[in-house]
PDB file of C-alpha atoms in Angstrom:
ATOM      1  CA  MET A  10      28.117  -0.124  14.880  1.00  0.00           C
ATOM      2  CA  THR A  11      28.926   2.170  11.951  1.00  0.00           C
ATOM      3  CA  ALA A  12      28.083   5.848  11.647  1.00  0.00           C
ATOM      4  CA  GLN A  13      25.140   5.019   9.391  1.00  0.00           C
ATOM      5  CA  ASP A  14      23.758   2.657  12.037  1.00  0.00           C
ATOM      6  CA  THR A  15      24.036   5.125  14.920  1.00  0.00           C
ATOM      7  CA  PRO A  16      20.529   6.389  15.651  1.00  0.00           C
ATOM      8  CA  ALA A  17      20.037  10.119  15.295  1.00  0.00           C
ATOM      9  CA  ASP A  18      16.709  11.866  15.554  1.00  0.00           C
ATOM     10  CA  LEU A  19      16.494  12.324  11.794  1.00  0.00           C
ATOM     11  CA  PRO A  20      13.170  12.378   9.976  1.00  0.00           C
ATOM     12  CA  PHE A  21      12.263   9.409   7.793  1.00  0.00           C
ATOM     13  CA  PHE A  22      11.913   9.478   4.021  1.00  0.00           C
ATOM     14  CA  VAL A  23       9.134   7.011   3.167  1.00  0.00           C
ATOM     15  CA  TYR A  24       8.125   5.867  -0.316  1.00  0.00           C
ATOM     16  CA  GLY A  25       5.906   2.777   0.041  1.00  0.00           C
ATOM     17  CA  THR A  26       3.542   1.357   2.648  1.00  0.00           C
ATOM     18  CA  LEU A  27       4.721   3.924   5.234  1.00  0.00           C
ATOM     19  CA  ARG A  28       3.387   6.868   3.184  1.00  0.00           C
ATOM     20  CA  PRO A  29       0.348   8.730   4.556  1.00  0.00           C
ATOM     21  CA  GLY A  30      -2.860   6.867   3.759  1.00  0.00           C
ATOM     22  CA  ARG A  31      -1.093   3.506   3.417  1.00  0.00           C
ATOM     23  CA  CYS A  32      -1.473   0.574   5.815  1.00  0.00           C
ATOM     24  CA  ASN A  33       1.839   0.796   7.668  1.00  0.00           C
ATOM     25  CA  HIS A  34       1.610   4.572   8.075  1.00  0.00           C
ATOM     26  CA  ASP A  35      -1.753   4.151   9.753  1.00  0.00           C
ATOM     27  CA  ARG A  36      -0.392   1.378  11.977  1.00  0.00           C
ATOM     28  CA  LEU A  37       3.025   2.809  12.920  1.00  0.00           C
ATOM     29  CA  LEU A  38       3.143   6.566  12.262  1.00  0.00           C
ATOM     30  CA  ARG A  39      -0.361   8.009  12.616  1.00  0.00           C
ATOM     31  CA  GLY A  40      -0.484  10.365  15.601  1.00  0.00           C
ATOM     32  CA  LYS A  41       3.288  10.211  16.097  1.00  0.00           C
ATOM     33  CA  ALA A  42       4.358  12.598  13.326  1.00  0.00           C
ATOM     34  CA  VAL A  43       4.668  16.350  13.765  1.00  0.00           C
ATOM     35  CA  ALA A  44       5.215  16.964  10.035  1.00  0.00           C
ATOM     36  CA  GLU A  45       4.645  15.099   6.760  1.00  0.00           C
ATOM     37  CA  VAL A  46       5.977  16.893   3.703  1.00  0.00           C
ATOM     38  CA  PRO A  47       6.200  15.691   0.088  1.00  0.00           C
ATOM     39  CA  ALA A  48       9.829  15.094  -0.867  1.00  0.00           C
ATOM     40  CA  ARG A  49      11.978  13.387  -3.475  1.00  0.00           C
ATOM     41  CA  TRP A  50      15.247  11.524  -3.313  1.00  0.00           C
ATOM     42  CA  PRO A  51      17.446  12.155  -6.352  1.00  0.00           C
ATOM     43  CA  GLY A  52      20.073   9.543  -7.093  1.00  0.00           C
ATOM     44  CA  ALA A  53      17.798   6.605  -6.309  1.00  0.00           C
ATOM     45  CA  ALA A  54      15.422   4.338  -8.208  1.00  0.00           C
ATOM     46  CA  LEU A  55      12.285   2.528  -7.140  1.00  0.00           C
ATOM     47  CA  TYR A  56      11.622  -1.097  -8.082  1.00  0.00           C
ATOM     48  CA  GLU A  57       8.457  -3.177  -7.837  1.00  0.00           C
ATOM     49  CA  GLY A  58       8.360  -5.703  -5.038  1.00  0.00           C
ATOM     50  CA  PRO A  59       5.887  -8.277  -3.731  1.00  0.00           C
ATOM     51  CA  GLY A  60       3.222  -5.805  -2.542  1.00  0.00           C
ATOM     52  CA  TYR A  61       5.702  -3.073  -1.635  1.00  0.00           C
ATOM     53  CA  PRO A  62       8.544  -1.303  -3.456  1.00  0.00           C
ATOM     54  CA  TYR A  63      12.309  -1.320  -2.984  1.00  0.00           C
ATOM     55  CA  ALA A  64      14.437   1.826  -3.188  1.00  0.00           C
ATOM     56  CA  VAL A  65      17.964   1.459  -4.525  1.00  0.00           C
ATOM     57  CA  ALA A  66      20.686   4.112  -4.719  1.00  0.00           C
ATOM     58  CA  GLU A  67      21.098   4.632  -8.459  1.00  0.00           C
ATOM     59  CA  ALA A  68      22.477   7.579 -10.423  1.00  0.00           C
ATOM     60  CA  GLY A  69      19.996   9.311 -12.678  1.00  0.00           C
ATOM     61  CA  GLY A  70      16.879   8.128 -10.869  1.00  0.00           C
ATOM     62  CA  GLU A  71      14.517   9.759  -8.417  1.00  0.00           C
ATOM     63  CA  VAL A  72      12.156   8.388  -5.777  1.00  0.00           C
ATOM     64  CA  ARG A  73       9.089  10.317  -4.649  1.00  0.00           C
ATOM     65  CA  GLY A  74       7.634  10.070  -1.163  1.00  0.00           C
ATOM     66  CA  GLU A  75       7.192  11.984   2.067  1.00  0.00           C
ATOM     67  CA  LEU A  76       9.527  13.288   4.722  1.00  0.00           C
ATOM     68  CA  ILE A  77       8.067  12.280   8.090  1.00  0.00           C
ATOM     69  CA  THR A  78       9.229  14.092  11.229  1.00  0.00           C
ATOM     70  CA  VAL A  79       8.383  12.124  14.368  1.00  0.00           C
ATOM     71  CA  ALA A  80       7.541  13.759  17.693  1.00  0.00           C
ATOM     72  CA  PRO A  81      10.595  13.676  20.008  1.00  0.00           C
ATOM     73  CA  GLY A  82       8.859  11.637  22.723  1.00  0.00           C
ATOM     74  CA  ALA A  83       7.801   8.995  20.178  1.00  0.00           C
ATOM     75  CA  TYR A  84      11.092   8.803  18.273  1.00  0.00           C
ATOM     76  CA  GLY A  85      12.708   5.808  19.995  1.00  0.00           C
ATOM     77  CA  PRO A  86       9.635   3.561  19.838  1.00  0.00           C
ATOM     78  CA  VAL A  87       8.936   4.578  16.214  1.00  0.00           C
ATOM     79  CA  LEU A  88      12.526   3.869  15.166  1.00  0.00           C
ATOM     80  CA  ALA A  89      12.349   0.440  16.821  1.00  0.00           C
ATOM     81  CA  ALA A  90       8.965  -0.305  15.193  1.00  0.00           C
ATOM     82  CA  LEU A  91      10.208   0.706  11.728  1.00  0.00           C
ATOM     83  CA  ASP A  92      13.397  -1.338  12.113  1.00  0.00           C
ATOM     84  CA  ALA A  93      11.226  -4.320  13.115  1.00  0.00           C
ATOM     85  CA  LEU A  94       8.841  -3.800  10.170  1.00  0.00           C
ATOM     86  CA  GLU A  95      11.758  -3.738   7.730  1.00  0.00           C
ATOM     87  CA  GLU A  96      13.450  -6.615   9.599  1.00  0.00           C
ATOM     88  CA  TYR A  97      16.536  -4.422   9.835  1.00  0.00           C
ATOM     89  CA  ARG A  98      19.221  -5.372  12.336  1.00  0.00           C
ATOM     90  CA  PRO A  99      22.428  -3.300  12.238  1.00  0.00           C
ATOM     91  CA  GLY A 100      25.293  -5.289  10.751  1.00  0.00           C
ATOM     92  CA  ASP A 101      23.241  -8.404   9.957  1.00  0.00           C
ATOM     93  CA  PRO A 102      24.222  -9.747   6.503  1.00  0.00           C
ATOM     94  CA  ARG A 103      20.762 -11.363   6.178  1.00  0.00           C
ATOM     95  CA  ASN A 104      18.963  -7.981   6.113  1.00  0.00           C
ATOM     96  CA  LEU A 105      16.541  -7.487   3.234  1.00  0.00           C
ATOM     97  CA  TYR A 106      16.614  -3.724   3.893  1.00  0.00           C
ATOM     98  CA  GLU A 107      19.321  -1.432   5.212  1.00  0.00           C
ATOM     99  CA  ARG A 108      18.633   1.862   7.005  1.00  0.00           C
ATOM    100  CA  ILE A 109      20.863   4.600   5.603  1.00  0.00           C
ATOM    101  CA  ARG A 110      21.067   8.377   5.709  1.00  0.00           C
ATOM    102  CA  CYS A 111      20.105  10.231   2.555  1.00  0.00           C
ATOM    103  CA  GLU A 112      19.617  13.812   1.395  1.00  0.00           C
ATOM    104  CA  VAL A 113      16.120  14.581   0.090  1.00  0.00           C
ATOM    105  CA  CYS A 114      14.649  17.600  -1.673  1.00  0.00           C
ATOM    106  CA  VAL A 115      11.643  18.947   0.195  1.00  0.00           C
ATOM    107  CA  GLU A 116       8.622  20.354  -1.632  1.00  0.00           C
ATOM    108  CA  GLY A 117       8.730  24.140  -1.515  1.00  0.00           C
ATOM    109  CA  GLY A 118      12.545  24.221  -1.521  1.00  0.00           C
ATOM    110  CA  GLY A 119      15.425  23.113   0.568  1.00  0.00           C
ATOM    111  CA  THR A 120      16.930  19.782   1.470  1.00  0.00           C
ATOM    112  CA  ALA A 121      16.936  17.580   4.549  1.00  0.00           C
ATOM    113  CA  ARG A 122      18.923  14.631   5.870  1.00  0.00           C
ATOM    114  CA  ALA A 123      16.747  11.621   6.604  1.00  0.00           C
ATOM    115  CA  TRP A 124      16.735   7.913   7.313  1.00  0.00           C
ATOM    116  CA  VAL A 125      15.535   5.733   4.452  1.00  0.00           C
ATOM    117  CA  TYR A 126      15.184   1.972   4.182  1.00  0.00           C
ATOM    118  CA  VAL A 127      16.777   0.666   0.974  1.00  0.00           C
ATOM    119  CA  ALA A 128      17.204  -2.783  -0.528  1.00  0.00           C
ATOM    120  CA  ALA A 129      20.277  -4.497   0.935  1.00  0.00           C
ATOM    121  CA  GLU A 130      23.140  -4.699  -1.555  1.00  0.00           C
ATOM    122  CA  ARG A 131      22.661  -8.329  -2.598  1.00  0.00           C
ATOM    123  CA  LEU A 132      18.995  -7.611  -3.430  1.00  0.00           C
ATOM    124  CA  ALA A 133      19.869  -4.232  -4.989  1.00  0.00           C
ATOM    125  CA  ARG A 134      22.276  -5.946  -7.421  1.00  0.00           C
ATOM    126  CA  ARG A 135      19.538  -8.336  -8.517  1.00  0.00           C
ATOM    127  CA  LEU A 136      16.990  -5.530  -8.898  1.00  0.00           C
ATOM    128  CA  ARG A 137      19.379  -3.468 -11.043  1.00  0.00           C
ATOM    129  CA  MET A 138      19.823  -6.477 -13.350  1.00  0.00           C
ATOM    130  CA  THR A 139      16.302  -7.932 -13.574  1.00  0.00           C
ATOM    131  CA  GLY A 140      13.920  -5.725 -11.580  1.00  0.00           C
ATOM    132  CA  THR A 141      10.954  -3.716 -12.846  1.00  0.00           C
ATOM    133  CA  LEU A 142      11.287   0.040 -12.320  1.00  0.00           C
ATOM    134  CA  VAL A 143       8.320   1.923 -10.862  1.00  0.00           C
ATOM    135  CA  PRO A 144       7.376   4.576 -13.468  1.00  0.00           C
ATOM    136  CA  GLY A 145       8.358   8.058 -12.303  1.00  0.00           C
ATOM    137  CA  GLY A 146       9.682   6.680  -9.005  1.00  0.00           C
ATOM    138  CA  ASP A 147       6.241   7.134  -7.390  1.00  0.00           C
ATOM    139  CA  TRP A 148       4.684   3.965  -5.968  1.00  0.00           C
ATOM    140  CA  THR A 149       0.903   4.022  -5.723  1.00  0.00           C
ATOM    141  CA  GLY A 150       0.540   0.448  -4.417  1.00  0.00           C
TER     142      GLY A 150
END
C-alpha cells in the first residue's frame, strides 16, 4: 500500500455525480456530510465521459466541484462505498479511477487537502489525446 492509498480522514473533492443534488450524492453522501463547500482544483482538467466526467491532473486546467467533509462516525463506510462506486481497488492495474490526494481552493479563501477520484493513467493518456474537455471544468450532467 502506498502513501496515497493509506486512508486518512480527508474530505472528498467531488466534481460529477457525487456533487450535491446529483444521483450518487443522494444515494451515498446525503445525511453523512457535516460540510459541503464549493471548491476548485487547479492543475486538473475535466473530460466528458459516458454519463459522468473524468478528472485528469493537467497543468493549466481547473476543475470545479464541492469539498465534502464526512461525519467521523460515517467516514469508514462512506470511503468504502465511494471506492466501490468508482471500482477503485488499491494497486489494481485494472482500475478505471484512482483515489489520490489533491490540494483544492475553497470558496471564501484557503486551501484543503482532499481525496479525489481521477482517471487512471492509461485512460488519462487517452483522454488527453482524444477526449472532449468540459467547458470551464464544471460538469452539469
